[in-house]
Tab-separated table of C-alpha atoms in Angstrom:
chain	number	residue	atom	x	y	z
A	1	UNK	CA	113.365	102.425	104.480
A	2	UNK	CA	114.251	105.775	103.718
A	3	UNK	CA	112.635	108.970	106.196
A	4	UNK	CA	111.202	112.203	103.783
A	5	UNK	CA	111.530	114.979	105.627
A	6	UNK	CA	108.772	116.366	107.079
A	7	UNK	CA	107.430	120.121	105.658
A	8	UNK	CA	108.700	123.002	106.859
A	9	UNK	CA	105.023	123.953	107.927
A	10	UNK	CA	104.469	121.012	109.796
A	11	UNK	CA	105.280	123.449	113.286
A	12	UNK	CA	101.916	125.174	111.823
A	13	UNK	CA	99.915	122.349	111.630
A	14	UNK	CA	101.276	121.267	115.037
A	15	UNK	CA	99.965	124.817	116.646
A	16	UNK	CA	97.064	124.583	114.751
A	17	UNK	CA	95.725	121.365	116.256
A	18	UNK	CA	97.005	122.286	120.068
A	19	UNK	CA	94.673	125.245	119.521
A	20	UNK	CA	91.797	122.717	118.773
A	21	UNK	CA	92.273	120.966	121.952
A	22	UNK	CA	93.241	117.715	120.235
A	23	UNK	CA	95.634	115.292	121.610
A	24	UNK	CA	98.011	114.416	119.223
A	25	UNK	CA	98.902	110.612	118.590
A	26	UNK	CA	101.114	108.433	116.826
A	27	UNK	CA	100.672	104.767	115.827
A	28	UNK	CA	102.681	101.553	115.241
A	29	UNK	CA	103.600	102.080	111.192
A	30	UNK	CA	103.348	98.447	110.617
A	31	UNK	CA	99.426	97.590	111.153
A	32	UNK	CA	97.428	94.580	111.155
A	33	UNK	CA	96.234	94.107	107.575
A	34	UNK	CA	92.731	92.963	108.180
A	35	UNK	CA	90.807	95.950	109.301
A	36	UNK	CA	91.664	97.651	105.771
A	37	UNK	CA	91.127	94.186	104.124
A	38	UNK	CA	87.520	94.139	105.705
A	39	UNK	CA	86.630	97.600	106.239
A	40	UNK	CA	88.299	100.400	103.978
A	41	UNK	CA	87.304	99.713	100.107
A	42	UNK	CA	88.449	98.256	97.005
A	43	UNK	CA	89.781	101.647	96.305
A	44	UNK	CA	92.552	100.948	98.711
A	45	UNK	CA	92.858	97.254	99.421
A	46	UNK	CA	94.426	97.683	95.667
A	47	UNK	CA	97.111	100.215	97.012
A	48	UNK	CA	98.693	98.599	100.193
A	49	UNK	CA	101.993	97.081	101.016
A	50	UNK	CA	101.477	93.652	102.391
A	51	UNK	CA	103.653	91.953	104.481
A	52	UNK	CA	102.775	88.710	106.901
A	53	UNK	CA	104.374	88.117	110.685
A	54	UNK	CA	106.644	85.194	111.036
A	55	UNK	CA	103.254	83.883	112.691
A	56	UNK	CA	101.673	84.229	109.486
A	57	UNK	CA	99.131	86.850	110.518
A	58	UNK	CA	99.036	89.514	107.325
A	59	UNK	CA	100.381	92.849	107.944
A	60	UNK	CA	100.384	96.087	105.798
A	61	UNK	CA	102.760	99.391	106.332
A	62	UNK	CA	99.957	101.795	107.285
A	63	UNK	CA	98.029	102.880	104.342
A	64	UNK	CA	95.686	105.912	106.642
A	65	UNK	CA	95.681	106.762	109.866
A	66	UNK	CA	91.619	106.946	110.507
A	67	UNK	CA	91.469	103.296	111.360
A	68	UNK	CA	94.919	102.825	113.488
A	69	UNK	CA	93.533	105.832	115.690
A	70	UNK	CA	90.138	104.482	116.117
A	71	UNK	CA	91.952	101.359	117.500
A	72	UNK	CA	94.123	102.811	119.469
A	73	UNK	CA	91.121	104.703	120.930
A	74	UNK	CA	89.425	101.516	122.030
A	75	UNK	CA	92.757	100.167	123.344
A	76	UNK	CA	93.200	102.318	125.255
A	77	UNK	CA	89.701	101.802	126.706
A	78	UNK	CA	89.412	106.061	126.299
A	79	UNK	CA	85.699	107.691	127.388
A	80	UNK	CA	84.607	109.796	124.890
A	81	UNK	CA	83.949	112.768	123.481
A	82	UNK	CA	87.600	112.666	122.649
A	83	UNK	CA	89.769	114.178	119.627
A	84	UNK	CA	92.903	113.304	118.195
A	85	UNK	CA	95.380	114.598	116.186
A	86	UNK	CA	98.082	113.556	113.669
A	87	UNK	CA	100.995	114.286	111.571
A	88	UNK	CA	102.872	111.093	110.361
A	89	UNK	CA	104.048	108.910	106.981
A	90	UNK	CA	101.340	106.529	105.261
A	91	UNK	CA	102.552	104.194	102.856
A	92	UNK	CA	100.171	103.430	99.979
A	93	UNK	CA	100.266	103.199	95.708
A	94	UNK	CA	99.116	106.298	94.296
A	95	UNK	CA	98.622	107.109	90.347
A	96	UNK	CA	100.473	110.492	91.152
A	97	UNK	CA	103.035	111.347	93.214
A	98	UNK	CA	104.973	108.897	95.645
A	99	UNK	CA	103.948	106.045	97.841
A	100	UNK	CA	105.854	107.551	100.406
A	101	UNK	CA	103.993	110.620	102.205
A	102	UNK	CA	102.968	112.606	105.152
A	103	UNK	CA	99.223	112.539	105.836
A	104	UNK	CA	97.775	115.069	109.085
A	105	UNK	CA	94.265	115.455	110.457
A	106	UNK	CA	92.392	115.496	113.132
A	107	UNK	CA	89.469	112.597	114.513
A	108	UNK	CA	86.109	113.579	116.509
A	109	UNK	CA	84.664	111.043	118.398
A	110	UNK	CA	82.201	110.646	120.236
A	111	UNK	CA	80.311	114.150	120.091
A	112	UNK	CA	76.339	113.164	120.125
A	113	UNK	CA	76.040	116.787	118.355
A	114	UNK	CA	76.096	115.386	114.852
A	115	UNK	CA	75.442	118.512	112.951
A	116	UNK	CA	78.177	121.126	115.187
A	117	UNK	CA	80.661	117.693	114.613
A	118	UNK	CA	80.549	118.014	111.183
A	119	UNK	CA	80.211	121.302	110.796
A	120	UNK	CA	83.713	121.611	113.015
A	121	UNK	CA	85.277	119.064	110.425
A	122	UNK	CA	84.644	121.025	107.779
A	123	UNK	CA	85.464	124.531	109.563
A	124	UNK	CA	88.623	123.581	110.994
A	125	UNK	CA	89.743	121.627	107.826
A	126	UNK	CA	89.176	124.813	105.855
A	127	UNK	CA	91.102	127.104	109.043
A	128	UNK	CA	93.957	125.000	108.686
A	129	UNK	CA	94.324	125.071	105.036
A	130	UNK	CA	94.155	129.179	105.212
A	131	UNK	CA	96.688	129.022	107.267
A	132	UNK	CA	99.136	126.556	105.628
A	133	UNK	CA	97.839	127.748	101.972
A	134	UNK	CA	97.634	131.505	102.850
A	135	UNK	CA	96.056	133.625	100.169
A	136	UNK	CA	94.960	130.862	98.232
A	137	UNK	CA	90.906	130.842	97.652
A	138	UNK	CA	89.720	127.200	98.344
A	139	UNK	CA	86.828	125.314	97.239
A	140	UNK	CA	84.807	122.953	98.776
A	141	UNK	CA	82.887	119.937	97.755
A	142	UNK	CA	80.135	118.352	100.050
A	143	UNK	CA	78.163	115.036	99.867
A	144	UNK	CA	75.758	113.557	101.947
A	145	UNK	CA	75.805	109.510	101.604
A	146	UNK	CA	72.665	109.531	103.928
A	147	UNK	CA	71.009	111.192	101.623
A	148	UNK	CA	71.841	109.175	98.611
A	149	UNK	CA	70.726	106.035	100.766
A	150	UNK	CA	67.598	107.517	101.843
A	151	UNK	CA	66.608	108.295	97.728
A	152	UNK	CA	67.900	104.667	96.616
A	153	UNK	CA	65.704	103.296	99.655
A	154	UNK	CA	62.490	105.520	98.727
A	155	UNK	CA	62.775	103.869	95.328
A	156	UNK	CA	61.713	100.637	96.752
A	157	UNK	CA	64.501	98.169	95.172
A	158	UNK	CA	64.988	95.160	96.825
A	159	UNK	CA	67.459	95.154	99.564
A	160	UNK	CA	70.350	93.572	97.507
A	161	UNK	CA	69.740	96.407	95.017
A	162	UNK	CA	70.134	99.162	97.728
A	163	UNK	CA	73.225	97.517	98.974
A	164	UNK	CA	74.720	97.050	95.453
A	165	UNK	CA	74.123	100.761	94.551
A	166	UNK	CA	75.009	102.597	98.377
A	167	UNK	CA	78.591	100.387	98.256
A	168	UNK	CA	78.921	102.378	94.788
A	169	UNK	CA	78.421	105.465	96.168
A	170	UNK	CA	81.161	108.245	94.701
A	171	UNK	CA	82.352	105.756	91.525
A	172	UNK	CA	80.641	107.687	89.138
A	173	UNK	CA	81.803	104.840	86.107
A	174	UNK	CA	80.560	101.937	88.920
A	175	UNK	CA	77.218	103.500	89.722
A	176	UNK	CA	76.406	103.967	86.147
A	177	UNK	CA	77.120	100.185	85.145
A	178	UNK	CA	74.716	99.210	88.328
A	179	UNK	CA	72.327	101.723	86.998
A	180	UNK	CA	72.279	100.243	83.297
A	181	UNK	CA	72.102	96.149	85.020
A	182	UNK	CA	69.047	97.637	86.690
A	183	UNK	CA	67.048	99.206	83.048
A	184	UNK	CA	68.403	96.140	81.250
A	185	UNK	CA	68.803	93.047	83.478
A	186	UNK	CA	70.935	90.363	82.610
A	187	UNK	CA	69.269	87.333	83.413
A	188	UNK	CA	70.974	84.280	85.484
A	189	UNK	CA	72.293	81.189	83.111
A	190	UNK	CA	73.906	78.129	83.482
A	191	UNK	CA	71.257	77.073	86.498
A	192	UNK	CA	70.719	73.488	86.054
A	193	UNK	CA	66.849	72.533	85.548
A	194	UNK	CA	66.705	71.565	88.978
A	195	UNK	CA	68.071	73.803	90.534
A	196	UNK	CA	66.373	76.694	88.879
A	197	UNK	CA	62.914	74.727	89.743
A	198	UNK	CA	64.108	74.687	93.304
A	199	UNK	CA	64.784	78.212	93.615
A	200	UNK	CA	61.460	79.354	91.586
A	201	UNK	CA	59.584	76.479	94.255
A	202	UNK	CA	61.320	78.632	97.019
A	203	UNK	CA	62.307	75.229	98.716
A	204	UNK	CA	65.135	76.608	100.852
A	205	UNK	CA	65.784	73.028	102.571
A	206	UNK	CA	65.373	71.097	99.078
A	207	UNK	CA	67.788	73.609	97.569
A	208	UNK	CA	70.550	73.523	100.317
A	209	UNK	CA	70.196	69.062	100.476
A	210	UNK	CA	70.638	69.335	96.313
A	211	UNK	CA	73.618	71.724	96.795
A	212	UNK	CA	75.226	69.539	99.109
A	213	UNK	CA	75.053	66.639	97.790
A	214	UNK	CA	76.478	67.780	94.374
A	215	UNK	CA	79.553	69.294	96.383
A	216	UNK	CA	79.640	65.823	98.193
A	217	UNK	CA	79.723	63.783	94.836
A	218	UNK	CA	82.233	66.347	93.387
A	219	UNK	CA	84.353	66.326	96.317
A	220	UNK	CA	84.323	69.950	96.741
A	221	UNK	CA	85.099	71.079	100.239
A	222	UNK	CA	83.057	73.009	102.116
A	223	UNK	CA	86.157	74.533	104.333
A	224	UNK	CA	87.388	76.247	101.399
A	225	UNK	CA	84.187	77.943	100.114
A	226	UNK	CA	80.671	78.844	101.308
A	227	UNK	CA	78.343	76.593	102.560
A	228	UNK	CA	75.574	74.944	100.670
A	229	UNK	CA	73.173	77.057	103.324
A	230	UNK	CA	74.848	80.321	101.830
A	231	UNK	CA	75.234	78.884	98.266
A	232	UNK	CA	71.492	78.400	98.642
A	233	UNK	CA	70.916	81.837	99.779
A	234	UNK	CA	73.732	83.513	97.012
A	235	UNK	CA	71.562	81.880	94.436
A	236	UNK	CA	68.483	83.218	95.597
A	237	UNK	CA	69.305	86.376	95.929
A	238	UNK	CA	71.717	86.801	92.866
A	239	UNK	CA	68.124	85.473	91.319
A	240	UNK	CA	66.037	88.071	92.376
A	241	UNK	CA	68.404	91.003	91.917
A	242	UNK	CA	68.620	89.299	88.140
A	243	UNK	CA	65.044	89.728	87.514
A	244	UNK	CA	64.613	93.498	89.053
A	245	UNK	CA	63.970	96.052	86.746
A	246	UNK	CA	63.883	99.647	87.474
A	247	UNK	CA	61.130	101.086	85.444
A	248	UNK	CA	61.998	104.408	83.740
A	249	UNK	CA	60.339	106.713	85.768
A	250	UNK	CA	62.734	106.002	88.485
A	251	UNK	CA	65.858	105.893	86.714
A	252	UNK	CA	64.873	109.448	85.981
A	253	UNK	CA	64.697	110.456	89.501
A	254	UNK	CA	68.146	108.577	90.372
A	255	UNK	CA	69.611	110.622	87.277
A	256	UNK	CA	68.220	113.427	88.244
A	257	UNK	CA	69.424	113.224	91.720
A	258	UNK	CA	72.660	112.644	91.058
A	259	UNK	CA	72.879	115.280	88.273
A	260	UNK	CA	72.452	118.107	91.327
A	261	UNK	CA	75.336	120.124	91.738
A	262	UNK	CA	74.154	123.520	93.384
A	263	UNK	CA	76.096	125.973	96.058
A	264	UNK	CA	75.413	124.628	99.751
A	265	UNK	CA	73.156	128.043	100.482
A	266	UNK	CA	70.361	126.600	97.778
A	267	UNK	CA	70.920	122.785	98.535
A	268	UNK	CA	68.202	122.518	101.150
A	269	UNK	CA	65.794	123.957	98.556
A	270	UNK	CA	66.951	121.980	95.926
A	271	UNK	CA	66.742	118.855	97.612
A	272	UNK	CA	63.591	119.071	98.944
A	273	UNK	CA	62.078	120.520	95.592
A	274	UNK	CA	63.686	116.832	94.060
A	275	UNK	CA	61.785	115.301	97.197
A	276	UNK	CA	58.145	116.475	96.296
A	277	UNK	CA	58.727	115.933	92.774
A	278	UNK	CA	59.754	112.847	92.824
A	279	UNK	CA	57.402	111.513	96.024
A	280	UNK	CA	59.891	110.416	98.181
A	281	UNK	CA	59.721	110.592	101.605
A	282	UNK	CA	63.145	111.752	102.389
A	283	UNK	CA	62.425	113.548	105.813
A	284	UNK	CA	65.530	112.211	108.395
A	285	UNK	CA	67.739	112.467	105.781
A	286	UNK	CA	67.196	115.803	104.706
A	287	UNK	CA	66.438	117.566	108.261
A	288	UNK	CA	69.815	116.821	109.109
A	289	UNK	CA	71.380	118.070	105.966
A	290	UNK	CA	69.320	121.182	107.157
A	291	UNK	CA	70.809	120.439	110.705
A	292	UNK	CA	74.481	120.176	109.386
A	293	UNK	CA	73.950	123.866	106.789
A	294	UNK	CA	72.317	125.402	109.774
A	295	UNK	CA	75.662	124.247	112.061
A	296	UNK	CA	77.818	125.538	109.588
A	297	UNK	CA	76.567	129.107	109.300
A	298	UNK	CA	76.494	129.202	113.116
A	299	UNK	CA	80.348	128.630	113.330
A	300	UNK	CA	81.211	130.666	111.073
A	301	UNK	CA	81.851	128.708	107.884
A	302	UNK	CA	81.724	130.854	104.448
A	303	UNK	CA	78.736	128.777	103.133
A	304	UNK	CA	80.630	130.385	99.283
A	305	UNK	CA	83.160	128.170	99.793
A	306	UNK	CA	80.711	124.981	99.040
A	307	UNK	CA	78.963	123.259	96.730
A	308	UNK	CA	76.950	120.384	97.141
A	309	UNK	CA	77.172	117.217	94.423
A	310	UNK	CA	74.800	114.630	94.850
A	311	UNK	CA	76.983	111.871	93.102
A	312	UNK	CA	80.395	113.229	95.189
A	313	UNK	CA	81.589	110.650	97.566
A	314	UNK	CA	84.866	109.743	98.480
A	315	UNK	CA	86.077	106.029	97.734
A	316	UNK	CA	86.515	104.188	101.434
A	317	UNK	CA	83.575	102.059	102.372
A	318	UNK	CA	83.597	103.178	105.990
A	319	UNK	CA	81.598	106.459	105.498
A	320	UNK	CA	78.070	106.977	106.362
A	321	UNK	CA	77.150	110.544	106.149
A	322	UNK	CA	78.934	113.815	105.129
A	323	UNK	CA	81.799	113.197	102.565
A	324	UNK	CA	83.772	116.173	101.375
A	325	UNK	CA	87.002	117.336	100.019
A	326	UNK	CA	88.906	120.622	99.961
A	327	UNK	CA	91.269	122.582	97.030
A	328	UNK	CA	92.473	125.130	95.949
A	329	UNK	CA	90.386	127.107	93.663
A	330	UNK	CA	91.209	126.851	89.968
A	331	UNK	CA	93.619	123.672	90.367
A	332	UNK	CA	92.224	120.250	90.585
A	333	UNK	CA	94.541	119.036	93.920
A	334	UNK	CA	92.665	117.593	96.536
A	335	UNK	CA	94.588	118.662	99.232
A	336	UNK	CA	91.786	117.676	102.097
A	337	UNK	CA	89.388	114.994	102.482
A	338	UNK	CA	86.957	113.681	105.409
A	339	UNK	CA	83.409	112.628	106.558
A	340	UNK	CA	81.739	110.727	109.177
A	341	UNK	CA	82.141	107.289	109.782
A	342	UNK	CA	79.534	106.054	112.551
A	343	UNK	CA	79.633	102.778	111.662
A	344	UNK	CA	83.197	102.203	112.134
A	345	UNK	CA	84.324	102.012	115.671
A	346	UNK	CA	81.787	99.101	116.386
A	347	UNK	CA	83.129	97.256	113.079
A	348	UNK	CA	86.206	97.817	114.984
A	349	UNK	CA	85.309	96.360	118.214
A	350	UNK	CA	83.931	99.136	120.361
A	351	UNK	CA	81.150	97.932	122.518
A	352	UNK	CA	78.718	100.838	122.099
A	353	UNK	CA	78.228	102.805	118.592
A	354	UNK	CA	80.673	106.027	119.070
A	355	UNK	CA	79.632	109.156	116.696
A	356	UNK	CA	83.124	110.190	114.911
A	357	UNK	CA	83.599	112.669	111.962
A	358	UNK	CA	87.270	113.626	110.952
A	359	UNK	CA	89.473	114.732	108.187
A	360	UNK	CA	92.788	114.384	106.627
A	361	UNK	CA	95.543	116.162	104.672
A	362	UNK	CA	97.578	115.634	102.049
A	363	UNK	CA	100.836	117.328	102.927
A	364	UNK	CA	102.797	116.610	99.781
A	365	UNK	CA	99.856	118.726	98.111
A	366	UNK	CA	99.818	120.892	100.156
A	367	UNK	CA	103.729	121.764	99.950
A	368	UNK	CA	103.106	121.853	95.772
A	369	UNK	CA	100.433	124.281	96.202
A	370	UNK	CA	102.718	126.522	98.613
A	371	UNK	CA	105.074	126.815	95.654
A	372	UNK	CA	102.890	128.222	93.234
């Protein structure tokens, strides 16, 4: 496999990070596929290189370095608060540019300050870029994926509704198809007539004995698929979200929610004007967006730089708050990207739930836009 070379600013990105206090880190290149399998979105499961051990356990050349360095973290059995740095290849299919490519940024875990976190991640994303990009103007773009959960849960949709439409979160095309199944379901066919009275009986024990003994007589194997318990459950469910219908008045709201797109300095007002409109109780959520805008003007942060877009999120499923991405004013590059992602480290295998927030950058980009 064939080295790039590495930019000639990486010795700026390198100085940039020791004067963070992070401890730089490397990890293996080839990584155990599963975590991105389970964890990291369609979005990229369709854009690694698989490869399996002579064991047979799958294997990928390492598609982002957010989930190796949250492993190694709990490897290493590390206390937190703790943050890392990293400059290094990542090997992934990409629409532009090659598969081949340097990736850098910087991981915050474990700081119980949520708000100062991610107002750091976003203020030394945009310090590093002025340094690396120097007298370009950037422009960022902020989301809140909170804050989209906290709407889509005040809207009262059943639970496999709020899943469906929070997984979608930042496919614009995706959302829109879940919103139009929701105004005009498409009802569930090819039930037989006993199995549809079974499910509209809500006879959970009927339904799973009818389900198994079909998969019995048809000699379909239960190691190789669900089990009739789940089937039973699928069906139910699949049922249900069939037969919701979200009445116009809230498909307004959603629309208008995710039609926002106002500078981060009038987002708190705009939000909470949506709020009392629209009679949701959005309270947690929004106090800490307030928190975060608050945390950014403290440090420092040229609140001009940033709007806020209701509908922007970035496409890996491991993000649970603040989403946002970083270019260059007038050019459509992103050339950084980050969020939080407090779910993670447990789906990983830490024992306790570890607060993290970090960001990466796209050094390929970055070298194009130094050129210009």
């Amino acid at each position: 496999m064939a080295l790039i070379n590495l930019p000639d600013f990486s010795g700026e990105l390198l100085s940039e990070f020791a004067a963070r206090k992070t401890e730089r880190v490397d990890t293996p290149v080839i990584q155990p596929a599963e975590p991105f399998l389970d964890i990291a979105g369609e979005d990229l499961r369709r854009r690694i290189f698989m490869t399996e051990s002579e064991t047979g356990d799958s294997l990928c050349l390492r598609p982002e370095f957010t989930i190796p360095v949250c492993l190694r973290h709990i490897e290493s059995a590390t206390g937190t608060p703790k943050r890392y740095s990293y400059l290094g290849e990542v090997f992934r299919q990409r629409r532009e540019g090659g598969n081949e490519f340097y990736q850098a940024g910087i991981e915050d875990l474990g700081d119980i300050n949520i708000a100062a976190a991610d107002a750091r991640a976003i203020g030394d994303a945009i310090g590093v870029l002025e340094r690396v990009v120097p007298g370009k103007r950037l422009a960022v773009t902020l989301g809140d994926q909170a804050v989209f959960e906290a709407v889509v849960q005040g809207l009262g949709l059943p639970l496999g509704w709020q899943k469906r439409l929070i997984h979608a979160f930042g496919n614009m095309s995706q959302l829109e198809a879940l919103l139009a199944s929701l105004v005009s379901p498409q009802f569930v066919t090819g039930l037989s007539d006993e199995m549809a009275h079974l499910i509209a009986a809500d006879d959970e024990a009927a339904l799973v004995a009818h389900i198994d003994a079909t998969m019995q007589a048809t000699g379909y194997s239960t190691n190789a698929s669900r089990s009739p318990l789940e089937i039973a459950r699928r069906l139910k469910e699949k049922l249900i979200l069939s037969e919701t219908r979200l009445d116009d008045a809230a498909f307004r709201v959603l629309e208008e929610f995710l039609s926002l797109n106002v500078p981060l300095i009038n987002a708190s007002a705009a939000l909470a004007g949506f709020a009392d409109a629209a009679g949701l109780k959005l309270g947690n959520a929004l106090a800490r967006f307030d928190g975060r805008v608050a945390a950014l003007a403290n440090a420092g942060v040229d609140l001009a730089l940033i709007d806020y877009r209701a509908a922007f999120g970035r496409p890996l499923d491991y993000y649970t708050g603040l989403v946002f991405e970083i270019g260059a004013q007038g050019t459509s590059a992103v050339l950084a990207g980050g969020g939080r992602f407090d779910r993670l480290m447990t789906f990983l295998g830490a024992k306790e739930r570890i607060p993290a927030v970090g960001f990466s950058l796209w050094l390929d980009r970055i070298e194009a836009e130094r050129t210009v």
